């Protein structure tokens, strides 16, 4: 039968105190150290022989001493039995060599032979605190990385195992926001040369960074399992966590698809404007040379025709340049409309006359219903829109056909419809005609930059209106409808 009375009490307690992993320090009523176990010796870097009899304050940083003294006084010594002073909030202690370190301690009061003592059990939490700090820094870093719009990979040497991939990287690879995706280099993704050829292993950005190299702005393709590759810019750097070989590397991957598209657009656009400017310039140059060189030998009719060509082509150049200037305003967000009440009928007639007079091949009919109120518009911008629509009608409808403009009340606004009898637009292309540099299904010999309708839409929207295209189908004509609000404050009673 076990009996507690059989235990070798003093010997057992001494052995426990001596072998405890926590420092155990006992103090007498005067706060002098009366017990200092081996763990305390190791923690405070002070032998028991040196510590015994010393005031506890010696092992407290100066700024805590006063608070500690008050704390002990408040914990009035009574003749009572053992009671706990509870856990002390995390605080600091001082090693014998002056090194301060974070501790956690519990203190209790004991009374032995009528004399009060304090017993403190102290734990050095340097390692734990550092680990916690590192963990919370890691969590914060992970949050920051997950919020980054670029893909981030942390790779481990030697075989580029993915230790961490942020949400953007997972999305780049999988096409969906999947934060907790574990990715494998070579299985889920890899980098290819910009031309689609495999990247030699020594050129791979991850491998280069793990070899200690820094890689900036490497233009490659990101190959993804089961999905089309995308152009990316890769940046990579070794992560040095101490002396010696690189164990980790970071790779940042930026999707540059839009950038590539924009570059392509710019290249196409440059080719297009060079071509668009060259054609009228060639005509002007040729006409002018003929007129200058052989003026005497040309009959009056030929001279007049050449001159008319030169004038028409220089006007064309002027309009091209005007469109480009408007484009720069639109792109820079500088387009401002200053609106006022505008009567559509007279304005449309003036623009139709101007466009029609350039080549009297088309009949312009402006059918503005009488009694309609004016629209709230910027007359210059509206004029430019109508000019674009009429020029298109001339370009895309055959000679001899009619271009009709009608205006009708449409809810709160007025709809201006320009209808031609030309090549029309296929249903699948109707939505695309307002895109920048977009030319759909038309005759490639018809000159154009795919800019007029894009600009027209910007100009209409700047005036608070809308523009839409419709067509019964190829070969059956097209209608462009501009809707603008009725002039501010205009009521039906006031209509002219
Ligand atoms: P551009 O005429 O210089 O090509 P636009 O932006 O004015 O550029 O027009 C874009 C495209 O829309 C044209 O290339 C043409 O395919 C189509 N389109 C424009 N107007 C008409 C029209 N009246 N009839 C048929 N197609 C048209």
mmCIF file of N, CA, C and O and ligand atoms in Angstrom, residues 276 388-389 392-397 420 422-425 429 432-435 437-443 446-456 471 477-480, ligand 1:
data_model
loop_
_atom_site.group_PDB
_atom_site.id
_atom_site.type_symbol
_atom_site.label_atom_id
_atom_site.label_comp_id
_atom_site.label_asym_id
_atom_site.label_seq_id
_atom_site.Cartn_x
_atom_site.Cartn_y
_atom_site.Cartn_z
ATOM 1 N N UNK A 276 -1.985 55.849 -93.642
ATOM 2 C CA UNK A 276 -3.076 56.812 -93.849
ATOM 3 C C UNK A 276 -2.567 58.189 -94.239
ATOM 4 O O UNK A 276 -3.213 58.913 -94.977
ATOM 5 N N UNK A 388 -18.181 62.443 -88.786
ATOM 6 C CA UNK A 388 -17.662 61.067 -88.830
ATOM 7 C C UNK A 388 -18.702 60.104 -89.387
ATOM 8 O O UNK A 388 -18.384 59.260 -90.220
ATOM 9 N N UNK A 389 -19.945 60.245 -88.917
ATOM 10 C CA UNK A 389 -20.993 59.323 -89.377
ATOM 11 C C UNK A 389 -21.257 59.506 -90.869
ATOM 12 O O UNK A 389 -21.403 58.536 -91.609
ATOM 13 N N UNK A 392 -18.408 58.111 -92.974
ATOM 14 C CA UNK A 392 -18.508 56.653 -93.035
ATOM 15 C C UNK A 392 -19.586 56.232 -94.023
ATOM 16 O O UNK A 392 -19.396 55.293 -94.797
ATOM 17 N N UNK A 393 -20.725 56.930 -93.987
ATOM 18 C CA UNK A 393 -21.823 56.577 -94.888
ATOM 19 C C UNK A 393 -21.340 56.702 -96.340
ATOM 20 O O UNK A 393 -21.625 55.845 -97.172
ATOM 21 N N UNK A 394 -20.552 57.760 -96.606
ATOM 22 C CA UNK A 394 -20.031 57.941 -97.967
ATOM 23 C C UNK A 394 -19.054 56.816 -98.314
ATOM 24 O O UNK A 394 -19.059 56.282 -99.423
ATOM 25 N N UNK A 395 -18.238 56.424 -97.287
ATOM 26 C CA UNK A 395 -17.232 55.385 -97.556
ATOM 27 C C UNK A 395 -17.861 54.005 -97.749
ATOM 28 O O UNK A 395 -17.418 53.217 -98.576
ATOM 29 N N UNK A 396 -18.866 53.713 -96.920
ATOM 30 C CA UNK A 396 -19.370 52.336 -96.892
ATOM 31 C C UNK A 396 -20.683 52.131 -97.653
ATOM 32 O O UNK A 396 -21.254 51.054 -97.598
ATOM 33 N N UNK A 397 -21.160 53.184 -98.321
ATOM 34 C CA UNK A 397 -22.376 53.002 -99.131
ATOM 35 C C UNK A 397 -22.067 53.401 -100.569
ATOM 36 O O UNK A 397 -21.244 54.299 -100.815
ATOM 37 N N UNK A 420 -27.803 54.639 -93.765
ATOM 38 C CA UNK A 420 -27.297 54.592 -95.141
ATOM 39 C C UNK A 420 -27.774 53.316 -95.832
ATOM 40 O O UNK A 420 -28.405 52.459 -95.207
ATOM 41 N N UNK A 422 -25.672 51.156 -97.427
ATOM 42 C CA UNK A 422 -24.389 50.568 -97.807
ATOM 43 C C UNK A 422 -24.197 49.109 -97.455
ATOM 44 O O UNK A 422 -25.162 48.335 -97.389
ATOM 45 N N UNK A 423 -22.937 48.765 -97.186
ATOM 46 C CA UNK A 423 -22.535 47.357 -97.009
ATOM 47 C C UNK A 423 -23.104 46.737 -95.733
ATOM 48 O O UNK A 423 -23.064 45.522 -95.575
ATOM 49 N N UNK A 424 -23.604 47.580 -94.824
ATOM 50 C CA UNK A 424 -24.184 47.041 -93.600
ATOM 51 C C UNK A 424 -23.138 46.397 -92.694
ATOM 52 O O UNK A 424 -21.936 46.397 -92.993
ATOM 53 N N UNK A 425 -23.613 45.867 -91.577
ATOM 54 C CA UNK A 425 -22.684 45.277 -90.595
ATOM 55 C C UNK A 425 -23.266 43.929 -90.177
ATOM 56 O O UNK A 425 -24.461 43.821 -89.871
ATOM 57 N N UNK A 429 -20.623 41.696 -85.595
ATOM 58 C CA UNK A 429 -19.655 42.798 -85.571
ATOM 59 C C UNK A 429 -20.233 44.104 -85.044
ATOM 60 O O UNK A 429 -19.489 45.053 -84.801
ATOM 61 N N UNK A 432 -18.708 45.671 -82.102
ATOM 62 C CA UNK A 432 -17.256 45.937 -82.109
ATOM 63 C C UNK A 432 -16.886 47.229 -82.827
ATOM 64 O O UNK A 432 -15.753 47.690 -82.714
ATOM 65 N N UNK A 433 -17.829 47.829 -83.546
ATOM 66 C CA UNK A 433 -17.438 48.948 -84.412
ATOM 67 C C UNK A 433 -16.945 50.178 -83.633
ATOM 68 O O UNK A 433 -16.225 50.999 -84.187
ATOM 69 N N UNK A 434 -17.316 50.275 -82.350
ATOM 70 C CA UNK A 434 -16.890 51.453 -81.572
ATOM 71 C C UNK A 434 -15.537 51.250 -80.900
ATOM 72 O O UNK A 434 -15.045 52.125 -80.205
ATOM 73 N N UNK A 435 -14.946 50.047 -81.081
ATOM 74 C CA UNK A 435 -13.644 49.802 -80.445
ATOM 75 C C UNK A 435 -12.553 50.550 -81.192
ATOM 76 O O UNK A 435 -12.620 50.734 -82.399
ATOM 77 N N UNK A 437 -9.390 51.433 -83.186
ATOM 78 C CA UNK A 437 -8.635 50.823 -84.293
ATOM 79 C C UNK A 437 -9.313 49.566 -84.823
ATOM 80 O O UNK A 437 -8.664 48.686 -85.356
ATOM 81 N N UNK A 438 -10.621 49.483 -84.604
ATOM 82 C CA UNK A 438 -11.306 48.281 -85.017
ATOM 83 C C UNK A 438 -11.985 48.500 -86.359
ATOM 84 O O UNK A 438 -12.767 49.422 -86.526
ATOM 85 N N UNK A 439 -11.640 47.682 -87.346
ATOM 86 C CA UNK A 439 -12.294 47.761 -88.652
ATOM 87 C C UNK A 439 -12.897 46.393 -88.896
ATOM 88 O O UNK A 439 -12.210 45.389 -88.803
ATOM 89 N N UNK A 440 -14.194 46.357 -89.146
ATOM 90 C CA UNK A 440 -14.840 45.044 -89.232
ATOM 91 C C UNK A 440 -15.367 44.789 -90.632
ATOM 92 O O UNK A 440 -15.969 45.662 -91.250
ATOM 93 N N UNK A 441 -15.099 43.613 -91.105
ATOM 94 C CA UNK A 441 -15.720 43.074 -92.321
ATOM 95 C C UNK A 441 -15.830 44.005 -93.523
ATOM 96 O O UNK A 441 -16.480 43.668 -94.494
ATOM 97 N N UNK A 442 -15.215 45.177 -93.457
ATOM 98 C CA UNK A 442 -15.374 46.124 -94.556
ATOM 99 C C UNK A 442 -14.438 45.796 -95.719
ATOM 100 O O UNK A 442 -13.683 44.843 -95.684
ATOM 101 N N UNK A 443 -14.529 46.613 -96.714
ATOM 102 C CA UNK A 443 -13.675 46.474 -97.883
ATOM 103 C C UNK A 443 -12.289 47.003 -97.510
ATOM 104 O O UNK A 443 -12.145 48.168 -97.151
ATOM 105 N N UNK A 446 -11.044 50.341 -98.745
ATOM 106 C CA UNK A 446 -11.610 51.589 -98.218
ATOM 107 C C UNK A 446 -10.655 52.112 -97.151
ATOM 108 O O UNK A 446 -10.264 51.375 -96.244
ATOM 109 N N UNK A 447 -10.291 53.386 -97.276
ATOM 110 C CA UNK A 447 -9.325 53.933 -96.331
ATOM 111 C C UNK A 447 -9.952 54.153 -94.955
ATOM 112 O O UNK A 447 -11.118 54.510 -94.846
ATOM 113 N N UNK A 448 -9.165 53.954 -93.925
ATOM 114 C CA UNK A 448 -9.687 54.196 -92.578
ATOM 115 C C UNK A 448 -8.724 53.698 -91.520
ATOM 116 O O UNK A 448 -7.853 52.873 -91.795
ATOM 117 N N UNK A 449 -8.880 54.239 -90.318
ATOM 118 C CA UNK A 449 -8.005 53.855 -89.218
ATOM 119 C C UNK A 449 -8.780 53.164 -88.103
ATOM 120 O O UNK A 449 -8.228 52.839 -87.072
ATOM 121 N N UNK A 450 -10.083 53.021 -88.264
ATOM 122 C CA UNK A 450 -10.853 52.413 -87.181
ATOM 123 C C UNK A 450 -10.903 53.327 -85.974
ATOM 124 O O UNK A 450 -10.946 52.881 -84.831
ATOM 125 N N UNK A 451 -10.885 54.621 -86.232
ATOM 126 C CA UNK A 451 -10.800 55.574 -85.135
ATOM 127 C C UNK A 451 -12.067 56.422 -85.028
ATOM 128 O O UNK A 451 -12.452 56.848 -83.948
ATOM 129 N N UNK A 452 -12.720 56.654 -86.192
ATOM 130 C CA UNK A 452 -13.849 57.588 -86.235
ATOM 131 C C UNK A 452 -14.956 57.238 -85.253
ATOM 132 O O UNK A 452 -15.413 58.095 -84.493
ATOM 133 N N UNK A 453 -15.368 55.977 -85.224
ATOM 134 C CA UNK A 453 -16.490 55.618 -84.340
ATOM 135 C C UNK A 453 -16.064 55.591 -82.881
ATOM 136 O O UNK A 453 -16.837 55.948 -81.992
ATOM 137 N N UNK A 454 -14.823 55.186 -82.639
ATOM 138 C CA UNK A 454 -14.324 55.205 -81.258
ATOM 139 C C UNK A 454 -14.360 56.639 -80.722
ATOM 140 O O UNK A 454 -14.856 56.901 -79.622
ATOM 141 N N UNK A 455 -13.855 57.565 -81.548
ATOM 142 C CA UNK A 455 -13.857 58.967 -81.128
ATOM 143 C C UNK A 455 -15.283 59.488 -81.003
ATOM 144 O O UNK A 455 -15.607 60.210 -80.062
ATOM 145 N N UNK A 456 -16.143 59.091 -81.951
ATOM 146 C CA UNK A 456 -17.525 59.564 -81.897
ATOM 147 C C UNK A 456 -18.173 59.141 -80.587
ATOM 148 O O UNK A 456 -18.871 59.925 -79.948
ATOM 149 N N UNK A 471 -27.878 47.227 -87.799
ATOM 150 C CA UNK A 471 -27.905 46.933 -89.236
ATOM 151 C C UNK A 471 -28.769 45.700 -89.453
ATOM 152 O O UNK A 471 -28.689 44.745 -88.687
ATOM 153 N N UNK A 477 -27.399 48.033 -95.465
ATOM 154 C CA UNK A 477 -27.331 49.353 -94.845
ATOM 155 C C UNK A 477 -27.102 49.304 -93.341
ATOM 156 O O UNK A 477 -27.200 48.242 -92.714
ATOM 157 N N UNK A 478 -26.763 50.472 -92.792
ATOM 158 C CA UNK A 478 -26.500 50.558 -91.351
ATOM 159 C C UNK A 478 -27.147 51.820 -90.802
ATOM 160 O O UNK A 478 -27.343 52.796 -91.531
ATOM 161 N N UNK A 479 -27.490 51.770 -89.511
ATOM 162 C CA UNK A 479 -28.030 52.956 -88.843
ATOM 163 C C UNK A 479 -27.219 53.227 -87.579
ATOM 164 O O UNK A 479 -26.959 52.313 -86.800
ATOM 165 N N UNK A 480 -26.793 54.478 -87.438
ATOM 166 C CA UNK A 480 -26.097 54.889 -86.211
ATOM 167 C C UNK A 480 -27.015 55.864 -85.483
ATOM 168 O O UNK A 480 -27.515 56.818 -86.093
HETATM 169 P P1 LIG B 1 -12.798 53.500 -90.248
HETATM 170 O O1 LIG B 1 -13.972 53.900 -91.076
HETATM 171 O O2 LIG B 1 -11.672 54.456 -90.327
HETATM 172 O O3 LIG B 1 -12.392 52.095 -90.468
HETATM 173 P P2 LIG B 1 -14.561 53.832 -87.955
HETATM 174 O O4 LIG B 1 -14.220 53.818 -86.502
HETATM 175 O O5 LIG B 1 -15.246 55.025 -88.462
HETATM 176 O O6 LIG B 1 -13.213 53.543 -88.715
HETATM 177 O O7 LIG B 1 -15.442 52.565 -88.246
HETATM 178 C C1 LIG B 1 -15.061 51.315 -87.733
HETATM 179 C C2 LIG B 1 -15.549 50.189 -88.603
HETATM 180 O O8 LIG B 1 -16.976 50.113 -88.540
HETATM 181 C C3 LIG B 1 -15.265 50.380 -90.083
HETATM 182 O O9 LIG B 1 -13.970 49.907 -90.407
HETATM 183 C C4 LIG B 1 -16.357 49.580 -90.746
HETATM 184 O O10 LIG B 1 -15.998 48.212 -90.735
HETATM 185 C C5 LIG B 1 -17.522 49.759 -89.787
HETATM 186 N N1 LIG B 1 -18.432 50.832 -90.228
HETATM 187 C C6 LIG B 1 -18.414 52.119 -89.856
HETATM 188 N N2 LIG B 1 -19.401 52.820 -90.440
HETATM 189 C C7 LIG B 1 -20.066 51.942 -91.229
HETATM 190 C C8 LIG B 1 -21.186 52.052 -92.099
HETATM 191 N N3 LIG B 1 -21.823 53.214 -92.289
HETATM 192 N N4 LIG B 1 -21.606 50.928 -92.728
HETATM 193 C C9 LIG B 1 -20.973 49.761 -92.542
HETATM 194 N N5 LIG B 1 -19.900 49.596 -91.739
HETATM 195 C C10 LIG B 1 -19.440 50.676 -91.080
#
